[in-house]
Short mmCIF file of C-alpha atoms in Angstrom, two decimals:
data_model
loop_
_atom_site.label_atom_id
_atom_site.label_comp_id
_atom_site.label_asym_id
_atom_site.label_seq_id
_atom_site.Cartn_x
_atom_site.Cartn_y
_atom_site.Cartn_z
CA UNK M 1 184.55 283.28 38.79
CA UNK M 2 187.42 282.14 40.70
CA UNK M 3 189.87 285.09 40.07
CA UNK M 4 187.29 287.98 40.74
CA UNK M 5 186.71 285.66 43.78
CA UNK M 6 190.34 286.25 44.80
CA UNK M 7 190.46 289.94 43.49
CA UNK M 8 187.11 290.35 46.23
CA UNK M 9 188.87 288.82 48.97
CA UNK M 10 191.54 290.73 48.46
CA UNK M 11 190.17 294.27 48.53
CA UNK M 12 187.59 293.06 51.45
CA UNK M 13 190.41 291.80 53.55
CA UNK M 14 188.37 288.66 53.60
CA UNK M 15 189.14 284.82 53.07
CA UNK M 16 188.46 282.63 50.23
CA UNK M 17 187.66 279.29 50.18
CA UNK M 18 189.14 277.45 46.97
CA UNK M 19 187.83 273.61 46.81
CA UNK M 20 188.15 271.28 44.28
CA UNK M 21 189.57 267.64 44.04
CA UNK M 22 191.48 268.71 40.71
CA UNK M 23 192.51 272.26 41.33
CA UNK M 24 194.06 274.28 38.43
CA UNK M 25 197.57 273.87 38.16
CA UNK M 26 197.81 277.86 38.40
CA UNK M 27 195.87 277.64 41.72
CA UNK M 28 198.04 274.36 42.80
CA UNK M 29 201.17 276.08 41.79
CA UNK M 30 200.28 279.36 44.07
CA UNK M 31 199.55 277.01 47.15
CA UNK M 32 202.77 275.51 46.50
CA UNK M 33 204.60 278.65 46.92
CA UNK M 34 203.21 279.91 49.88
CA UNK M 35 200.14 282.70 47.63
CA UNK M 36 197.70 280.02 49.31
CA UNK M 37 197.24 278.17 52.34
CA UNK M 38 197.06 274.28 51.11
CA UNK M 39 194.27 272.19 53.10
CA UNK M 40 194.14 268.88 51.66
CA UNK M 41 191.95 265.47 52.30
CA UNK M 42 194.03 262.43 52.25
CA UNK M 43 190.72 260.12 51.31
CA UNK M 44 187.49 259.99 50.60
CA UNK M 45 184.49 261.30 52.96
CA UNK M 46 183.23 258.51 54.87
CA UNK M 47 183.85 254.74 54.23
CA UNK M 48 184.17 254.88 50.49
CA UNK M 49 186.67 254.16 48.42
CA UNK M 50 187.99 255.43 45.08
CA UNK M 51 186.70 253.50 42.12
CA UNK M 52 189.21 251.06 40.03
CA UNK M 53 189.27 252.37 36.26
CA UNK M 54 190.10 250.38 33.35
CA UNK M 55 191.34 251.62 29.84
CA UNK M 56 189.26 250.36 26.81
CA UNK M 57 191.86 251.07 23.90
CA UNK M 58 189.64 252.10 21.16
CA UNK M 59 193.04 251.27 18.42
CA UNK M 60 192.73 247.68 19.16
CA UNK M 61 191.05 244.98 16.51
CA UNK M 62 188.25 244.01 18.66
CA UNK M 63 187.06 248.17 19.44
CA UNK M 64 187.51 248.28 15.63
CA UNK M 65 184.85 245.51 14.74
CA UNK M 66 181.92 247.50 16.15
CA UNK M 67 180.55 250.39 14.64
CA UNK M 68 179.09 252.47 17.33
CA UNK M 69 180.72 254.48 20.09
CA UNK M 70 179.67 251.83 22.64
CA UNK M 71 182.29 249.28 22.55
CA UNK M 72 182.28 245.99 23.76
CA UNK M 73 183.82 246.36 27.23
CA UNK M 74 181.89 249.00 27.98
CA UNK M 75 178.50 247.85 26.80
CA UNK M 76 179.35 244.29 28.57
CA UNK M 77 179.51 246.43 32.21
CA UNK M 78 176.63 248.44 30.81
CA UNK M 79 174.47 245.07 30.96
CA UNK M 80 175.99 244.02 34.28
CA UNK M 81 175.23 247.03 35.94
CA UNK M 82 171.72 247.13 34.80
CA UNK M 83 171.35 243.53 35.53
CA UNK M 84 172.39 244.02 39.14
CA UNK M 85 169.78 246.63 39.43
CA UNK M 86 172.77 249.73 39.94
CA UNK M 87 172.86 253.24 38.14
CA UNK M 88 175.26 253.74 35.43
CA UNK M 89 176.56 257.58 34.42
CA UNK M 90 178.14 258.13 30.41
CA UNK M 91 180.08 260.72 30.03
CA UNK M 92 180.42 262.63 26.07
CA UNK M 93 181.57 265.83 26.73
CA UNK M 94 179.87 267.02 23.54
CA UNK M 95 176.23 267.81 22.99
CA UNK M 96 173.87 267.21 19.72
CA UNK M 97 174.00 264.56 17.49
CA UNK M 98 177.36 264.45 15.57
CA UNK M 99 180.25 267.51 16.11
CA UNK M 100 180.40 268.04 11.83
CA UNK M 101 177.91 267.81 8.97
CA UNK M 102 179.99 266.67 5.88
CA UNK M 103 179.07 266.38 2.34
CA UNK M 104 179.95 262.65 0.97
CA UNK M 105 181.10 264.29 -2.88
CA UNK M 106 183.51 266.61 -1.62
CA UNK M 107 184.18 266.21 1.99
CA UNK M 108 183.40 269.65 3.15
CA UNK M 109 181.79 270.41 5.95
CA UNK M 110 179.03 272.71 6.49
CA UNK M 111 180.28 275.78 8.29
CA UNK M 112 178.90 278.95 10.45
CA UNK M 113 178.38 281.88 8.28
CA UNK M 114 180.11 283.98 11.11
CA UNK M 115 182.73 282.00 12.38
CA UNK M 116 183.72 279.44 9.78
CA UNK M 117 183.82 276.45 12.39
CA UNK M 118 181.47 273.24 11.81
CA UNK M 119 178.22 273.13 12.68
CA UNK M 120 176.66 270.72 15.12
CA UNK M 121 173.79 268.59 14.08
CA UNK M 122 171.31 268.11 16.81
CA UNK M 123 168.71 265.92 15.10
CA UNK M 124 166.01 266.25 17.71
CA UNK M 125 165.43 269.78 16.90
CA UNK M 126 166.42 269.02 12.75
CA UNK M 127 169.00 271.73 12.61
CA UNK M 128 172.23 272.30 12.61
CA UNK M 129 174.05 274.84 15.55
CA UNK M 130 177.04 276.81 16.52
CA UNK M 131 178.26 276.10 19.92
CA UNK M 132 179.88 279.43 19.82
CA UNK M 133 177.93 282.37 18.30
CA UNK M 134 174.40 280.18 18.65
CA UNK M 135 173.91 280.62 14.67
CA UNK M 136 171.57 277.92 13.50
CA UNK M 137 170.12 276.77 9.78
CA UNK M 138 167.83 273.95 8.74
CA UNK M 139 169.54 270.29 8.51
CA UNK M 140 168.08 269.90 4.97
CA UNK M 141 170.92 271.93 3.56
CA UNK M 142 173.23 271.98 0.50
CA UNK M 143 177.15 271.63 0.21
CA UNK M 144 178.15 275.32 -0.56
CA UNK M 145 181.34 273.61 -2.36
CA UNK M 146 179.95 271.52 -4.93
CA UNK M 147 176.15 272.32 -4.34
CA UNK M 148 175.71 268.61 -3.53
CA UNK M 149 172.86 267.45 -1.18
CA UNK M 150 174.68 264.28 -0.03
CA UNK M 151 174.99 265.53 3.46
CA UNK M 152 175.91 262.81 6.35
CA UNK M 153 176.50 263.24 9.89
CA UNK M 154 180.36 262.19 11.60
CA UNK M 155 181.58 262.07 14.91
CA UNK M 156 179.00 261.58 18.18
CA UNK M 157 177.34 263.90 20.47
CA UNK M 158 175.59 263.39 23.90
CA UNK M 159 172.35 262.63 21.59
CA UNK M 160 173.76 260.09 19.30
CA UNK M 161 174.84 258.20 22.68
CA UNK M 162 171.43 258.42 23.61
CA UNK M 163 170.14 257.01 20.58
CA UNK M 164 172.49 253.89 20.62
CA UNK M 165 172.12 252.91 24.29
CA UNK M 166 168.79 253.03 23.59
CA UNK M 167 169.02 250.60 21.05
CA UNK M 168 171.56 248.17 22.94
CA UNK M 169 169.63 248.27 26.07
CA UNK M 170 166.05 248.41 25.41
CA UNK M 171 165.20 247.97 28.72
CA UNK M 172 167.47 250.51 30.43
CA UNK M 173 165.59 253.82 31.90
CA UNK M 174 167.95 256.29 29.63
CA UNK M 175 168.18 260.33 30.25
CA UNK M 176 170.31 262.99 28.72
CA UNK M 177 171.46 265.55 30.96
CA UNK M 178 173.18 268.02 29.09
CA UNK M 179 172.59 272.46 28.41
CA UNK M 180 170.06 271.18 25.41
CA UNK M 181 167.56 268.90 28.14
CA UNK M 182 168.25 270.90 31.04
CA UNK M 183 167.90 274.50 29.94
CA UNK M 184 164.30 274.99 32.12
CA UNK M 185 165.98 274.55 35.44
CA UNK M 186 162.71 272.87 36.76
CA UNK M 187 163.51 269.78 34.38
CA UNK M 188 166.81 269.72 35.26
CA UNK M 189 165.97 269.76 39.13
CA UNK M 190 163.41 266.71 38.13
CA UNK M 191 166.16 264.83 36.57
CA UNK M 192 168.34 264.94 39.23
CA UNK M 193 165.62 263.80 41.53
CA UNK M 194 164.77 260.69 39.51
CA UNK M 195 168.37 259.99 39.51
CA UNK M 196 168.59 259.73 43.02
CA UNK M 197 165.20 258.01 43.64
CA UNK M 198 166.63 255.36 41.54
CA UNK M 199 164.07 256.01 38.44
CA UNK M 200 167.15 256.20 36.33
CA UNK M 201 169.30 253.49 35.05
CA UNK M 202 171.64 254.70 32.87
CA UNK M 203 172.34 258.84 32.67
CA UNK M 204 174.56 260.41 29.39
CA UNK M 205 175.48 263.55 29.94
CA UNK M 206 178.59 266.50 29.33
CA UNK M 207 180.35 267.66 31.94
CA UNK M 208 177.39 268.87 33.91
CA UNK M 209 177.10 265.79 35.50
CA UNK M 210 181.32 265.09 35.86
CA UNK M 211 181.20 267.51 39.40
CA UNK M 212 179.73 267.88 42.52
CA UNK M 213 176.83 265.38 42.68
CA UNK M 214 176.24 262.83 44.71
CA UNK M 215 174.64 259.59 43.40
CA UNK M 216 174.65 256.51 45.83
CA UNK M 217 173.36 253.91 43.45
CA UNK M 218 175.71 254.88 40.76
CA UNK M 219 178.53 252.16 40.82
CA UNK M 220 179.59 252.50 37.15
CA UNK M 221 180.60 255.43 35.06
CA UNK M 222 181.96 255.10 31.31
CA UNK M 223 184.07 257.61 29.95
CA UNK M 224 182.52 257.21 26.13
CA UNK M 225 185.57 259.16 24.70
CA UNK M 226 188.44 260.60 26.48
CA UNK M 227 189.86 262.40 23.74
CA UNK M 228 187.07 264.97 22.97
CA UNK M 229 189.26 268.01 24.45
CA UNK M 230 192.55 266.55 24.28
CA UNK M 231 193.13 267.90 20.53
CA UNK M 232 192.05 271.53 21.71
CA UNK M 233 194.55 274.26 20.77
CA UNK M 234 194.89 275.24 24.23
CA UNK M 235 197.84 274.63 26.43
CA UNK M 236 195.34 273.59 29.32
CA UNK M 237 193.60 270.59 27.32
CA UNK M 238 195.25 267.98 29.09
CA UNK M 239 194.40 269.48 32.53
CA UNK M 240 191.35 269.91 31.48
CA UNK M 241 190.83 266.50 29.72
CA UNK M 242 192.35 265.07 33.16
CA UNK M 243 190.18 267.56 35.42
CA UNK M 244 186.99 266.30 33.59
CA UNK M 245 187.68 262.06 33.35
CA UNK M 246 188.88 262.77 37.82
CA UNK M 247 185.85 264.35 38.36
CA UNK M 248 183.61 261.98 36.96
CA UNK M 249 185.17 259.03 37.72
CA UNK M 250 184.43 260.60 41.60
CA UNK M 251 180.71 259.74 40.62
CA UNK M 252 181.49 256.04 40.68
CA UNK M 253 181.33 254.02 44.38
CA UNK M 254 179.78 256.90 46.75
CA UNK M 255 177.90 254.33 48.23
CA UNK M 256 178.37 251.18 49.97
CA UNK M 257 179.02 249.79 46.60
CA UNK M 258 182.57 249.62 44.93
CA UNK M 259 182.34 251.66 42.16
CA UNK M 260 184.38 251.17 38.52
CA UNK M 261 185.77 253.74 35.66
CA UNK M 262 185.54 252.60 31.79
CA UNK M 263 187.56 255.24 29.98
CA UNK M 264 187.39 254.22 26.04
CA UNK M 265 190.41 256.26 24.71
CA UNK M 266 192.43 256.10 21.21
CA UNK M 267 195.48 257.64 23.40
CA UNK M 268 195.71 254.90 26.26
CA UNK M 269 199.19 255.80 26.86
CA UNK M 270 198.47 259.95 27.00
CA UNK M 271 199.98 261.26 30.26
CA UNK M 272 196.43 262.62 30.97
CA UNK M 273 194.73 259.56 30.66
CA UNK M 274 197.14 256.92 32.47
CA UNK M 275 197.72 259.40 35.70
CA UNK M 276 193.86 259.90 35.79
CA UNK M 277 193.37 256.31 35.99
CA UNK M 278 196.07 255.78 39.05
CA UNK M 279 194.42 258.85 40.59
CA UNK M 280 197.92 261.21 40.25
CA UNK M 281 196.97 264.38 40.59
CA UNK M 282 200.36 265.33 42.26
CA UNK M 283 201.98 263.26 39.22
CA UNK M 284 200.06 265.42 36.49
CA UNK M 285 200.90 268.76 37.93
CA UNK M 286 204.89 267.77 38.00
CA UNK M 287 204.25 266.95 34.11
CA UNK M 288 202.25 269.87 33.44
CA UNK M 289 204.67 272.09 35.06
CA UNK M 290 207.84 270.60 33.37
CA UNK M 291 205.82 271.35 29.92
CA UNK M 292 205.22 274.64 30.36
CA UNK M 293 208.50 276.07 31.58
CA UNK M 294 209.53 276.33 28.05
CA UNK M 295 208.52 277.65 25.96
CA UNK M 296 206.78 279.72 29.30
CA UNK M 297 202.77 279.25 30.37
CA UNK M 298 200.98 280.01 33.21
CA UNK M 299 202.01 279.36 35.78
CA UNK M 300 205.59 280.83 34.70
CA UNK M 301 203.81 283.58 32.97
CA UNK M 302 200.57 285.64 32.85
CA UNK M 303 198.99 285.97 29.54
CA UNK M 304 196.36 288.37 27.91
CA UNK M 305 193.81 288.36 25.46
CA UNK M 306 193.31 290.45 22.81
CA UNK M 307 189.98 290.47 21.04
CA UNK M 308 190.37 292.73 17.62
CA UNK M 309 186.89 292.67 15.91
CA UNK M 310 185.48 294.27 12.47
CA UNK M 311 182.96 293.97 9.45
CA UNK M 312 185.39 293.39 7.05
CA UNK M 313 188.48 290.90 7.64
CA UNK M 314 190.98 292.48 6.01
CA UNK M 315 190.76 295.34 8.64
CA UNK M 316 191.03 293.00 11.67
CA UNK M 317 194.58 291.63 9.48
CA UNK M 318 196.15 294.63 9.47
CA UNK M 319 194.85 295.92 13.06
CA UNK M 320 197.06 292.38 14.39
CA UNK M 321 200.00 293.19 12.49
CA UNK M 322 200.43 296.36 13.71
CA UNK M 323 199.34 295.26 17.31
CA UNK M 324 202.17 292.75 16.87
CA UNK M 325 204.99 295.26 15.51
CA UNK M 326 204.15 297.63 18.34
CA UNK M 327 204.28 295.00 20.82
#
């Protein structure tokens, strides 16, 4: 959206309007060299000011002693917060139940017949997804390894959350906000109103609800875990990962209350994660752009993809080898 944006303006003879509180580091870069005007806000709109965040190490004995996602610091604010009457926002940046479905004889996990990545369990609907072809099979399945049915559910999802804040804080208003709940736009327009009429105390939610809205009563947000998309094979997933935890932690203190930032993290000490927490965007750019000089990313470089596709593998293996001897 953003490039044909710029490719528009460009053959209009028009202007565009780039805003963002974390801009790429492409689109930062550019500015920086004169491509784009910079126009930047020193502070925030009105009276307001930015949240403090704290760093719940998720390595450290007493994280380790509880089982669920929800540690102790977290959950303690959680109470506060609900106590004192305030909105609360949790932030998974993954949706369903658990990210893999693994069989306890063999430790495989069940896979999509197209493109061999683990399927998502979303146990509301009893089946089991593909977040990227939208393949989906029954959850009753068997282990197409050792054909056992010993099937068990690992890692958390936006509805697992749900499920345990519901059971830590019975009395807590909970709604999930994420493309599963909010895929009839007039429910996801209703949620959003409830939110700000205060009918919500605590909202979970993926990255839908990290940017661009504005909740008054909202004074804490909890980042449930940081390092979802910092493992990503993708020379962006620490600008992303840092993106995502600045833009949510802008939900926090909007109103005349001081807002605060729980980010539970196993990598306290990730460049990502510490500069998000001092609010260094200028910092993490000057990182990311020391990184990628060499070997050469973008900004430094432009790079294409190439999408080779076919019914049988073998022909898509020999299509990218000679791709990559002609190139």
């Amino acid at each position: 959206g953003r490039d044909i944006a710029v490719l528009r303006a460009k053959v209009h003879d028009s202007v565009v309007i780039l805003g963002s509180a974390t801009p790429s580091i492409t689109s930062y870069s550019h500015a920086r060299n004169g491509k784009y005007n910079l126009l930047t806000m020193k502070k925030r709109v009105g009276e307001s000011m930015l949240p403090t965040v704290t760093i719940a190490d998720l390595n450290n004995s007493e994280s380790k002693e509880t089982t669920g996602i929800i540690k102790t610091t977290l959950l303690t604010k959680l109470q506060d917060n609900l106590a004192a009457k305030k909105q609360s926002v949790l932030l998974m940046n993954r949706r369903g139940f658990s990210a893999v479905y693994l069989c306890q004889d063999c430790g495989t996990p069940v896979q999509c017949d197209h493109c061999h990545v683990s399927l998502t369990l979303h146990k509301g609907k009893k089946r089991l997804l593909c977040h990227y072809c939208g393949f989906s099979t029954m959850d009753n399945r068997v282990c197409m390894q050792c054909r056992s049915t010993n099937l068990v559910p690992a890692g958390f999802g936006t509805e697992r959350v749900e499920e345990e804040v519901k059971e830590l804080l019975p009395d807590a208003r909970v709604c999930r906000l994420d493309s599963d709940t909010a895929s009839d736009r007039k429910k996801f327009l209703a949620v959003l109103a409830d939110m700000h009429d205060g009918k919500i105390d605590i909202l979970i939610g993926t990255q839908m609800i990290a940017k661009g809205h504005h909740f008054p009563l909202v004074t804490l947000v909890g980042v449930v875990w940081a390092d979802a998309g910092m493992s990503m094979p993708d020379f962006r997933a620490a600008e992303r990962s840092f993106q995502l935890i600045t833009q949510v932690t802008g939900r926090a203190g909007r109103g005349e209350a001081p807002g605060e930032v729980i980010i539970q993290t196993m990598r306290p000490d990730h460049y990502a994660i510490v500069y998000a927490k001092e609010h260094q965007y200028e910092k993490m750019y000057k990182r990311e752009m020391m990184l990628r000089q060499n070997p050469a990313f973008p900004p430094y470089v432009r790079l294409i993809c190439l999408r080779l596709q076919s019914r049988a593998e073998a022909t898509v293996q020999q299509s990218a080898k000679n791709t990559a001897h002609y190139c």
